Coordinates of C-alpha atoms in Angstrom, one line a residue:
X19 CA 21.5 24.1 12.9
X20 CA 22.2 23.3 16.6
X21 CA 20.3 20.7 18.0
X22 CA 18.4 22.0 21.1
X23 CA 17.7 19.8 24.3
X24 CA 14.8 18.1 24.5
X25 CA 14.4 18.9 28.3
X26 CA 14.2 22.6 27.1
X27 CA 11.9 22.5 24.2
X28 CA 8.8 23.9 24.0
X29 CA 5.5 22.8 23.6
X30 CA 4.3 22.1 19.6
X31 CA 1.3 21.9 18.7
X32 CA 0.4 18.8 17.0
X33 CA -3.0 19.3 15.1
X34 CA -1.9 22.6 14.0
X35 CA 1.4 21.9 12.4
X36 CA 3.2 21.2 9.5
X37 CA 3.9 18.1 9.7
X38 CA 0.6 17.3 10.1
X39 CA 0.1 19.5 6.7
X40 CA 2.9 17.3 5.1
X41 CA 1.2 14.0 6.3
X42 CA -2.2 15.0 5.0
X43 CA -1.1 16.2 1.2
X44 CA 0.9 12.9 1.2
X45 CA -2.5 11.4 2.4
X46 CA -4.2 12.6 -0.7
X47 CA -1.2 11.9 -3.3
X48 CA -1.4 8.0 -1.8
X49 CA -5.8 8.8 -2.7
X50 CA -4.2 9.2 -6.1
X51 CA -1.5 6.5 -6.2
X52 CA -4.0 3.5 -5.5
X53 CA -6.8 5.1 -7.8
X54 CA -4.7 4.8 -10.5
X55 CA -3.4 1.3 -9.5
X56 CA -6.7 -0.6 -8.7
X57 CA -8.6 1.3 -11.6
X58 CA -7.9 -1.5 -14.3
X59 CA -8.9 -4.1 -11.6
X60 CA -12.8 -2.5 -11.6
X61 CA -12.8 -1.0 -15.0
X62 CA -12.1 -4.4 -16.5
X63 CA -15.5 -5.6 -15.1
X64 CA -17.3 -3.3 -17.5
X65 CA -14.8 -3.4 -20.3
X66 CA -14.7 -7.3 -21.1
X67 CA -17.4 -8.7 -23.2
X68 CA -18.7 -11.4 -21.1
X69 CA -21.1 -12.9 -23.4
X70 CA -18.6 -13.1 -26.4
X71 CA -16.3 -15.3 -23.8
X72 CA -19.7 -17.8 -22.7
X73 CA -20.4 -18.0 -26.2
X74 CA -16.8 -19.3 -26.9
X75 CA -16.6 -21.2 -24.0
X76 CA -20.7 -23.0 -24.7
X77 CA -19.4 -24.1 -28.3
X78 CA -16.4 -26.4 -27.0
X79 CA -19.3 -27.8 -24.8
X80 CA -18.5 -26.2 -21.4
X81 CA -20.6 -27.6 -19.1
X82 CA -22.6 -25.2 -16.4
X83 CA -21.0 -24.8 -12.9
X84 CA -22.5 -25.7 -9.5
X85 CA -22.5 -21.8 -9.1
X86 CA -24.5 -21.1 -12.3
X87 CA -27.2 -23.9 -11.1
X88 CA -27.2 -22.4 -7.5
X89 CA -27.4 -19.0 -8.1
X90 CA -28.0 -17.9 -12.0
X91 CA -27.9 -14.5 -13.0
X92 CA -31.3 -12.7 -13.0
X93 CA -32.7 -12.0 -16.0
X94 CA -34.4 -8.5 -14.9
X95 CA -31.1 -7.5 -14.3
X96 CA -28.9 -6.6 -17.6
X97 CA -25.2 -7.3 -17.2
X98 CA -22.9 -4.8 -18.6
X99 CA -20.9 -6.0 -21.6
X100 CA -17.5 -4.2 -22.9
X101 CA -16.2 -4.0 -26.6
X102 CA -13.4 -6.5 -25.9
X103 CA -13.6 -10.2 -25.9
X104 CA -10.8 -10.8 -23.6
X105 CA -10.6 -13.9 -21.8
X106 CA -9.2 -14.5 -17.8
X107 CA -5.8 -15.0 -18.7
X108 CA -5.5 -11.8 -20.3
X109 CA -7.2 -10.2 -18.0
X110 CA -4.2 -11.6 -16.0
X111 CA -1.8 -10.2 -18.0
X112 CA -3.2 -6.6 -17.9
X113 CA -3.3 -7.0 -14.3
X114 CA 0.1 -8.0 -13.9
X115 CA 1.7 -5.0 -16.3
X116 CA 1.7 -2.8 -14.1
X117 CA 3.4 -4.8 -11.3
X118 CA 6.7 -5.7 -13.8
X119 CA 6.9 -2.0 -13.7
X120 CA 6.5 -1.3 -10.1
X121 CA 9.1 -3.8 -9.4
X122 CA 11.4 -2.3 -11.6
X123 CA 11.7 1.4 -9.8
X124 CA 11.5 0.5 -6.3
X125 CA 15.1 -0.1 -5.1
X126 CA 16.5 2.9 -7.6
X127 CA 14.1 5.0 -6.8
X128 CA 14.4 4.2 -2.6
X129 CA 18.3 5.3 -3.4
X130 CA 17.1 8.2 -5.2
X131 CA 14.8 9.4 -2.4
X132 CA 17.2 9.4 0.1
X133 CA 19.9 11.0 -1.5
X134 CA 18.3 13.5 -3.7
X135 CA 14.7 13.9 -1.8
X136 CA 11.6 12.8 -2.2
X137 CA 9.8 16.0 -3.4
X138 CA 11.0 15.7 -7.1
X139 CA 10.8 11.7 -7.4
X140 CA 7.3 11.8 -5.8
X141 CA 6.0 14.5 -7.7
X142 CA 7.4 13.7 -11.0
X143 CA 6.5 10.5 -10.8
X144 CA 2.5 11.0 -10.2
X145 CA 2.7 13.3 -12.9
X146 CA 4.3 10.8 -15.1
X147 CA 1.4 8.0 -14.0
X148 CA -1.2 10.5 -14.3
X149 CA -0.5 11.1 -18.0
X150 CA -0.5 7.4 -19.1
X151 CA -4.0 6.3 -16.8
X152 CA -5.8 8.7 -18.8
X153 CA -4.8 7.5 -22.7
X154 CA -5.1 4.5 -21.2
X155 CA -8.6 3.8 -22.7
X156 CA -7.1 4.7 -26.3
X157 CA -4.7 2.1 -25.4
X158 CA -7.1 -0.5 -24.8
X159 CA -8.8 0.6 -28.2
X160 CA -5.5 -0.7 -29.8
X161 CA -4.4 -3.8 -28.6
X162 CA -4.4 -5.1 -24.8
X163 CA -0.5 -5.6 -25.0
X164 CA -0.3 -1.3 -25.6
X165 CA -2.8 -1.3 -22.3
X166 CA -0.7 -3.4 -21.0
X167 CA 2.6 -1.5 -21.7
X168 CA 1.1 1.7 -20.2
X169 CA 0.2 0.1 -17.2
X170 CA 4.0 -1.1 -17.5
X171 CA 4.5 2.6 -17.5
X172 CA 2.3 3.8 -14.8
X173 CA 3.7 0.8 -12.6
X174 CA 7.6 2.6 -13.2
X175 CA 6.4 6.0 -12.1
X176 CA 4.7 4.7 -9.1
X177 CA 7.4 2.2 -8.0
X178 CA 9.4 5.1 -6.0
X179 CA 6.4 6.6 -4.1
X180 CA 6.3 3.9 -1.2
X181 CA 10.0 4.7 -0.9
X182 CA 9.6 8.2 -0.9
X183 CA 7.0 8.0 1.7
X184 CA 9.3 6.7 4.4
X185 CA 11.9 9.4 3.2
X186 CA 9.3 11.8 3.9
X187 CA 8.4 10.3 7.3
X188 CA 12.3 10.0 8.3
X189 CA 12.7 13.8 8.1
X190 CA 9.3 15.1 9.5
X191 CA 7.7 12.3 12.0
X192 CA 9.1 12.6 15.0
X193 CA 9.4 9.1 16.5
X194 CA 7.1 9.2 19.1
X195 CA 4.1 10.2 16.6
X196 CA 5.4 8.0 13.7
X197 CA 2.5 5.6 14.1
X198 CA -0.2 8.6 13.9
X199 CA 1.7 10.3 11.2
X200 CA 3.3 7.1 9.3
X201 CA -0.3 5.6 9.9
X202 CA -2.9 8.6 8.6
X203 CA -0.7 8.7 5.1
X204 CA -0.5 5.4 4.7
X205 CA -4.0 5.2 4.7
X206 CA -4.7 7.2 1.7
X207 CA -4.2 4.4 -0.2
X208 CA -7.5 2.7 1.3
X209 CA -9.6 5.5 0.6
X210 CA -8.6 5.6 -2.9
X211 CA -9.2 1.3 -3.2
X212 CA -12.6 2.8 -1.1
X213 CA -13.2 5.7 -3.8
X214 CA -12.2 3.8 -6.9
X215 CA -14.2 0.8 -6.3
X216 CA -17.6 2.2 -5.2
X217 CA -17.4 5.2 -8.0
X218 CA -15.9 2.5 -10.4
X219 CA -19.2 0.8 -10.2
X220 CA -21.2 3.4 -10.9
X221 CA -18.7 5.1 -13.5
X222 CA -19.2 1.8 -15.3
X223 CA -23.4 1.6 -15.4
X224 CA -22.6 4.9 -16.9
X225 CA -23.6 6.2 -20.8
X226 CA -21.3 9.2 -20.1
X227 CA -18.3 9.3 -22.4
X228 CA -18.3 5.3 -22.2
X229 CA -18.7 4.5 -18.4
X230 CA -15.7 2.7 -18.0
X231 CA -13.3 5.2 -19.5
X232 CA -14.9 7.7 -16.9
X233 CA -12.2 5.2 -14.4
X234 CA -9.0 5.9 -15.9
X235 CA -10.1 10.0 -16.7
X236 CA -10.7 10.8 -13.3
X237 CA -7.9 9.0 -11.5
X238 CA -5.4 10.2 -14.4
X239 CA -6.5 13.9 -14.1
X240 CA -6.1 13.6 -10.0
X241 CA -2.6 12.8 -10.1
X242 CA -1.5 15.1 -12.6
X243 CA -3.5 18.0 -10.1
X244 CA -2.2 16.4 -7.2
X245 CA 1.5 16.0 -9.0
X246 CA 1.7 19.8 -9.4
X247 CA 0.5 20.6 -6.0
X248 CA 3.1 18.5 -4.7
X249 CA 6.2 20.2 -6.4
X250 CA 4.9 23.3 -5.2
X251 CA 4.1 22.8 -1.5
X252 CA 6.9 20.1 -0.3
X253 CA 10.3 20.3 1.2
X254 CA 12.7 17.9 1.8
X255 CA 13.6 19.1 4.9
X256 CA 11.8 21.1 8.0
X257 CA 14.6 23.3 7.1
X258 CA 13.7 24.6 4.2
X259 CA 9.8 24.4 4.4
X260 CA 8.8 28.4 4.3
X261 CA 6.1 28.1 6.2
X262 CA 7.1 26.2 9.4
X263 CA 7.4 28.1 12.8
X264 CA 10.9 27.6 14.4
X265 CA 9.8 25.9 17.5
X266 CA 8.0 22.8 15.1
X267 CA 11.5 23.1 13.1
X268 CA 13.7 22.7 16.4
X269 CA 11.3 19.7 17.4
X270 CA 11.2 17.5 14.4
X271 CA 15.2 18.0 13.8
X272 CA 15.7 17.3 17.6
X273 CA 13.7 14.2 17.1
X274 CA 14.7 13.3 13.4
X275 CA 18.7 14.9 12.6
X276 CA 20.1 12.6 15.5
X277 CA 20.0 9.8 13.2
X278 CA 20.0 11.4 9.9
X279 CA 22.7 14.2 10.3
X280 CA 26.0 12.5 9.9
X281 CA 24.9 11.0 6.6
X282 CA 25.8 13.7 3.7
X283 CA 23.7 13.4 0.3
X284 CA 27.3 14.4 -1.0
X285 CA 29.1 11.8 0.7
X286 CA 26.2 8.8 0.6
X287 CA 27.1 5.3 0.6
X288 CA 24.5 2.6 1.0
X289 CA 25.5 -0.4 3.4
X290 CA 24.1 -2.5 1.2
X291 CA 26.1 -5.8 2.7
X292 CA 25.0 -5.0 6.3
X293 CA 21.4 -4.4 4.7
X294 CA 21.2 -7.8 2.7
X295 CA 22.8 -9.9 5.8
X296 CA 20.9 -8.5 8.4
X297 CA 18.4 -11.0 10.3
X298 CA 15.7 -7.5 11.1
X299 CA 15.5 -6.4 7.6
X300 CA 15.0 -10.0 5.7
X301 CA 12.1 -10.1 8.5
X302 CA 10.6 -7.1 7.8
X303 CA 11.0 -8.4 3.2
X304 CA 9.5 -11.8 4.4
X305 CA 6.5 -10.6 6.1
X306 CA 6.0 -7.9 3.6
X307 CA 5.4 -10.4 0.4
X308 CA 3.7 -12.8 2.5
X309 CA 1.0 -9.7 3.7
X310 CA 1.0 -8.5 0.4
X311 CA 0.0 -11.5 -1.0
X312 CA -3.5 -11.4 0.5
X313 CA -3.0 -7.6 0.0
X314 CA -2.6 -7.9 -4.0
X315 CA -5.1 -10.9 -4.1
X316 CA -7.7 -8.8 -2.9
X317 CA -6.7 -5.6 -4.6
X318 CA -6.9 -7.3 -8.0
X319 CA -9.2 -9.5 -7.8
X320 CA -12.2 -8.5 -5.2
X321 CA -14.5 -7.2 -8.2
X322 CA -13.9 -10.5 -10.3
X323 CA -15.0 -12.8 -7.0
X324 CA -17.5 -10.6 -6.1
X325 CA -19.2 -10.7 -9.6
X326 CA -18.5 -14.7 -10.6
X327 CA -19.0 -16.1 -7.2
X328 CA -21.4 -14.2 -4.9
X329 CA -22.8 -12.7 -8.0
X330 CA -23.9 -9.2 -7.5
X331 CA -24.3 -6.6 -9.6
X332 CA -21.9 -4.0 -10.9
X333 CA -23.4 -1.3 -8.8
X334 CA -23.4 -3.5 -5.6
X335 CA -20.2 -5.1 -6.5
X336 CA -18.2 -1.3 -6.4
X337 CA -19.8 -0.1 -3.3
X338 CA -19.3 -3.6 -1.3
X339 CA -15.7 -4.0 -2.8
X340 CA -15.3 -1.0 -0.6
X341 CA -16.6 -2.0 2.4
X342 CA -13.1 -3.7 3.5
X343 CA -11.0 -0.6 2.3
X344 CA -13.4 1.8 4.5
X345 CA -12.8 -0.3 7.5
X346 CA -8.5 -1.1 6.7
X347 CA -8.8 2.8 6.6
X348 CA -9.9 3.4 9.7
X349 CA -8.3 0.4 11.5
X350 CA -4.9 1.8 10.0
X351 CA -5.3 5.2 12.1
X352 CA -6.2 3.5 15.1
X353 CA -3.6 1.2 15.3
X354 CA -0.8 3.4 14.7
X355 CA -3.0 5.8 17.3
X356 CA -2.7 2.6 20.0
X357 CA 1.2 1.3 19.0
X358 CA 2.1 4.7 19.6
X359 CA 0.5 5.0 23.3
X360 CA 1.8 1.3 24.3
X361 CA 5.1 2.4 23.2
X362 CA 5.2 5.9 24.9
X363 CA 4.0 4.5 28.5
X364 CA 6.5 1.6 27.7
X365 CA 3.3 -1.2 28.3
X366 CA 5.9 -3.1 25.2
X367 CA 9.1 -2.5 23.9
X368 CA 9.1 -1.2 20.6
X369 CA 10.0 -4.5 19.4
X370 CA 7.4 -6.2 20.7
X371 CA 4.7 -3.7 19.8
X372 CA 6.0 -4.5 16.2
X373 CA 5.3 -8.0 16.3
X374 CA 1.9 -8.0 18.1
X375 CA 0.2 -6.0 15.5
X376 CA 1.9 -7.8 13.0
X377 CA 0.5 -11.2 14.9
X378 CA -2.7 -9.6 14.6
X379 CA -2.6 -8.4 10.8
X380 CA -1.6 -11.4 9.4
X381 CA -3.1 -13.9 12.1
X382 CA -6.8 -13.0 11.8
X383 CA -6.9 -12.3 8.1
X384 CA -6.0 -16.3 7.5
X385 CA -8.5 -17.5 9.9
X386 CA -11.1 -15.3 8.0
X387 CA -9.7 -15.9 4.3
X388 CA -10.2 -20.0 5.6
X389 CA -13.7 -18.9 6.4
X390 CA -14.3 -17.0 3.3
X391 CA -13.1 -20.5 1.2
X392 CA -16.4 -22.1 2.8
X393 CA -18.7 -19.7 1.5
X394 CA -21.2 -19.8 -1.1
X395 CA -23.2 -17.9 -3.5
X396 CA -26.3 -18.2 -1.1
X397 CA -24.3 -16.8 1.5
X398 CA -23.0 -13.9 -0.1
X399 CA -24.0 -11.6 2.5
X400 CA -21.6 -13.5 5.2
X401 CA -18.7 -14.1 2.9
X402 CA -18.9 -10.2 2.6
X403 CA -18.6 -10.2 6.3
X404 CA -15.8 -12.2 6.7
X405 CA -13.8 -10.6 4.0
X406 CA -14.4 -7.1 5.5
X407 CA -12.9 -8.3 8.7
X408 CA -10.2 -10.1 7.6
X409 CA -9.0 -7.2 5.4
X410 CA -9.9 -4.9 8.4
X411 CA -7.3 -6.8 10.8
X412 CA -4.4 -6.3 7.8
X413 CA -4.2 -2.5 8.8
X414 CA -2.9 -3.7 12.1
X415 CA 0.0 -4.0 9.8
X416 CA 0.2 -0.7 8.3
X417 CA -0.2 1.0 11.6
X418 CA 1.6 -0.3 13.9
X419 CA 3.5 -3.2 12.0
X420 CA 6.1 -4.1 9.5
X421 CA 4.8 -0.7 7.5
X422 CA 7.2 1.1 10.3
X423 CA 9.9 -1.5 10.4
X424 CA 11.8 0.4 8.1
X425 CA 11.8 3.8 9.6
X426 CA 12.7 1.6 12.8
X427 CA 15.2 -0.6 12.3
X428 CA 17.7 2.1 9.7
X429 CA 15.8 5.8 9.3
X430 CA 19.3 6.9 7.5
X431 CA 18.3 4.3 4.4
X432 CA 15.4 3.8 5.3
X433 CA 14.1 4.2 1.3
X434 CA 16.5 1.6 0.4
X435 CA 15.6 -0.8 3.0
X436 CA 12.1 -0.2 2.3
X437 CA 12.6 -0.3 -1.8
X438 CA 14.5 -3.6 -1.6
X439 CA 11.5 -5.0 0.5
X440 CA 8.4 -3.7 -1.2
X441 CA 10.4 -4.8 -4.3
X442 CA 10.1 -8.7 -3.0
X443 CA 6.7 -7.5 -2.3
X444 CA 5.6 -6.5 -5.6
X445 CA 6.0 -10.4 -6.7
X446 CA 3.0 -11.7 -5.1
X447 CA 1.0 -8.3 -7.5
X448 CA 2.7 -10.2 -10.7
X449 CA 2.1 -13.9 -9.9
X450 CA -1.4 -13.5 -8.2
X451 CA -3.5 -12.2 -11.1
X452 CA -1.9 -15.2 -13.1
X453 CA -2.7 -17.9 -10.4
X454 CA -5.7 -16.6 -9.9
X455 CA -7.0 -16.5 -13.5
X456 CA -5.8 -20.2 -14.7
X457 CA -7.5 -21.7 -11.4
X458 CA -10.6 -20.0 -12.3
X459 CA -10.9 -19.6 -15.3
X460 CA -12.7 -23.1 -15.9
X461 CA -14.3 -23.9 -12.7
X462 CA -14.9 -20.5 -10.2
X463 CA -15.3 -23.3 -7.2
X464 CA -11.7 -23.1 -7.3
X465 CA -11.4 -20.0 -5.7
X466 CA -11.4 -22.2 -2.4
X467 CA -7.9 -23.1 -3.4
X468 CA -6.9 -19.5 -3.7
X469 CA -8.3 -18.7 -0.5
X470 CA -6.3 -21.3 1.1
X471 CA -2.8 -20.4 -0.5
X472 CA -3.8 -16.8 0.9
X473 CA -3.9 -18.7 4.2
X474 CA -0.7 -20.0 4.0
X475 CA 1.2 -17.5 3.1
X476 CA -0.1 -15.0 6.0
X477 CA 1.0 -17.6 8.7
X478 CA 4.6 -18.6 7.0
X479 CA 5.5 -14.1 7.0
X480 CA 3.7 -13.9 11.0
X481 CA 6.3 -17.0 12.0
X482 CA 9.2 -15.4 10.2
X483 CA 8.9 -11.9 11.9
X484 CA 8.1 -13.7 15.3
X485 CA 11.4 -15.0 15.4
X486 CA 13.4 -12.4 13.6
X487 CA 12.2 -9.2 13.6
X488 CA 13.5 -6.2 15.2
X489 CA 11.9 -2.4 16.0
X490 CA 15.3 -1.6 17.1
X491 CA 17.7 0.7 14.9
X492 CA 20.3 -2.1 14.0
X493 CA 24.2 -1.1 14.4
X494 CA 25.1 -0.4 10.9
X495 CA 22.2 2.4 10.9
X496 CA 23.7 4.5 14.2
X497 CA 25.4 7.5 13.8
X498 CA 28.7 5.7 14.7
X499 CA 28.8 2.1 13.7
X500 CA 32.0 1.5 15.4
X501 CA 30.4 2.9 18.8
X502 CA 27.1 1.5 19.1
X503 CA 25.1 3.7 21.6
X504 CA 23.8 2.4 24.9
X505 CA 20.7 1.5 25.2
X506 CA 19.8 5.0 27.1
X507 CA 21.7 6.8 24.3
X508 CA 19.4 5.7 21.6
X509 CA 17.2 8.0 19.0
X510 CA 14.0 6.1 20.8
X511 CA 15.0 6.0 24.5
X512 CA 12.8 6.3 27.5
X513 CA 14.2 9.9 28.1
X514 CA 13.1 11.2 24.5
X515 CA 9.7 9.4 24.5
X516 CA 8.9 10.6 28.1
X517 CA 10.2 14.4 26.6
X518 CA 8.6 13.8 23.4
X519 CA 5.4 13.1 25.4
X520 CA 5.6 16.5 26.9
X521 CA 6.3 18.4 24.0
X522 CA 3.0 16.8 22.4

């Protein structure tokens, strides 16, 4: 198909549009993706017996901590106890299953994605994970290593989705509506941290079918639903979607086939030297652990603090877990909303746009997580306030950060580039639960100390990107490598924005 100029295109619609359609199913399969991911994190609230473990721990003399003499548990209010006796470091280990999978399938399913399509490696895979969340509670009912080999499982299958996701955004988001687009699905997976952890809680003070095994039914059957759908509805390409007019077609290739065209699925080769030497993408896989970090520390481990140190309740501890992902949610689609406008009327470079939200995503997070270490038991209410924000400011990130940096910097392999990063990303989702577990697991004062490393890591993945991070595509991603364009000749030059701008 013949490229059409941009100077003669016609109006789209934005709203009304397919890719809008494609953006808002990919919306709900990433609802289903971290449903399934942050059920066990909830569900093993309810389904550890906590008494069995203070019993064990009160006959080797355990003394009490400052936190049970501040602020012991009511006695009106009955804490819900599970069949299984397992203690914080296996709790650890269950957490951390399912990241040894996810770390497995991300670079092979990145290269899959882009050469094959993400319709069949998406779909297939939240069918795969849908399957395994929901015999999951049979699992448990065995042993936790067979819980923790289908969360192994479910980890593999949804290892390719991130990948997929920026496959699916390199053929239908147009780069001058990448941040709405890239932004709006990305934030699916908040609303399913928000729907999984305030449902969790009540799922859990449940007597139907168990309570707790109410968590993995209802997140398993979603995927599978959502898996079908999927396979149905999705093409790889504007080109062969059925129900796209032609003027939305002509747009999104003008836009998207200038850097994707001369790359052949038949004749795909990977650069993977120029990938692994180059200064922009090892910014983009530093920052990406290091804001994960805090990401997976949360994820994981919200319900645990929220119950052990500010000591709520399961009910209030599900809907106030929430709170953060409800406000990340929305502070993703504005800021991919706003980096798209600063970058349209050229207030920044593209560049620069990058590295102010990222500034601002990992910057404010550490000052709050520093606050959050301060807090106590008796000020539950404000350590809930300072968590909220400081997860809030990490969808500066997603919407108009490092989440794009990929689709930026090499949209032809962009699903490898992104793989190989969220790969090094997937560490901090396997060593977190552990460090977190063995510094609490005697004394739960010492989650000051994880607070603090939280800290740390934030600021060392801001500096790294500050100094070496690029929205720019890099050389060995051009059409022509050997002819690198001119700076008015590139895929995201003032003349396509200022068109693109029209066309909107």
């Amino acid at each position: 198909m013949k490229q059409i100029d941009n100077e003669q295109s016609r109006p789209v619609s934005f709203w009304c549009s397919i890719r809008v359609a494609v953006a808002f199913v990919g919306f709900l399969g990433m609802v289903a993706h971290y449903s399934q991911k942050i059920s066990v994190g909830i569900a093993l609230v309810c389904m550890v017996n906590h008494t069995a473990i203070d019993h064990h721990k009160s006959s080797i003399d355990t003394p009490l901590t400052q936190i049970d003499i501040d602020c012991p548990y009511p006695d009106n209010i009955a804490k819900i106890e599970g069949p299984y006796p397992w203690t914080k470091n296996i709790q650890g280990i269950v957490l951390g299953g399912y990241f040894w999978g996810y770390l497995i399938t991300e670079i092979p399913g990145g290269y899959l994605a882009v050469r094959y399509g993400a319709r069949f490696i998406f779909g297939i895979g939240m069918i795969i994970s849908g399957i395994f969340t929901l015999i999951m509670p049979w699992g448990a009912s065995l042993h936790y290593i067979v819980l923790w080999i289908f969360r192994l499982i479910v980890g593999l299958a949804h290892g390719v989705i991130w990948p997929s996701m920026t496959v699916i955004m390199a053929h239908w988001a147009p780069s001058n509506e990448r941040g709405k687009l890239v932004g709006f699905m990305n934030a699916g997976a908040q609303i399913g941290n928000v729907l999984t952890l305030s449902l969790g809680g009540l799922m859990c003070s449940s007597n139907f079918l168990g309570g707790w095994p109410l968590i993995f039914y209802s997140t398993g059957i979603i995927g599978l639903i959502w898996g079908i759908f999927w396979l149905i509805f999705y093409a790889d390409s504007p080109r062969d979607q059925r129900c796209i007019s032609n003027e939305e077609k002509e747009y999104i290739l003008n836009s998207t086939q200038e850097q994707l065209s001369s790359h052949s699925k038949n004749e795909f080769e990977a650069p993977w030297k120029s990938i692994l030497t180059s200064p922009a993408c090892w910014a983009l896989f530093i920052i990406h652990t290091c804001n994960n970090w805090g990401t997976y520390t949360f994820l994981t481990s919200i319900p645990k603090y929220m119950a052990e140190v500010l000591r709520f309740d399961i009910k209030s501890n599900g809907l106030l877990s929430s709170l953060p992902y409800i406000m990340f949610w929305i502070n993703i689609n504005l800021s991919g909303a706003i980096a798209d406008m600063i970058i349209r009327k050229k207030i920044l470079t593209r560049t620069q746009t990058r590295k102010v939200f990222n500034v601002l995503g990992n910057l404010f997070p550490a000052i709050f997580v520093i606050g959050l270490a301060f807090m106590t038991c008796k000020l539950k209410y404000v350590a809930v306030v300072l968590l909220t924000i400081g997860v809030t400011f990490t969808g500066c990130c997603y919407g108009g950060g490092f989440m794009l940096t990929a689709n930026d910097i090499a949209p032809p392999y962009t699903g490898i580039v992104f793989g190989i990063s969220n790969t090094f990303a997937t560490i901090p989702g396997i060593i977190s639960p552990y460090i977190v577990g063995a510094l609490t697991e005697k004394d739960p004062n010492n989650w000051r100390i994880v607070f603090f490393i939280c800290a740390v890591i934030y600021i060392i993945g801001m500096i790294a990107f500050l100094f070496i991070g690029s929205g720019d595509v890099q050389p060995w991603a051009m059409k022509h490598p050997t002819e690198p364009m001119a700076p008015e000749q590139t895929p995201f030059s003032a003349s396509n924005e200022i068109t693109s701008e029209k066309n909107f």
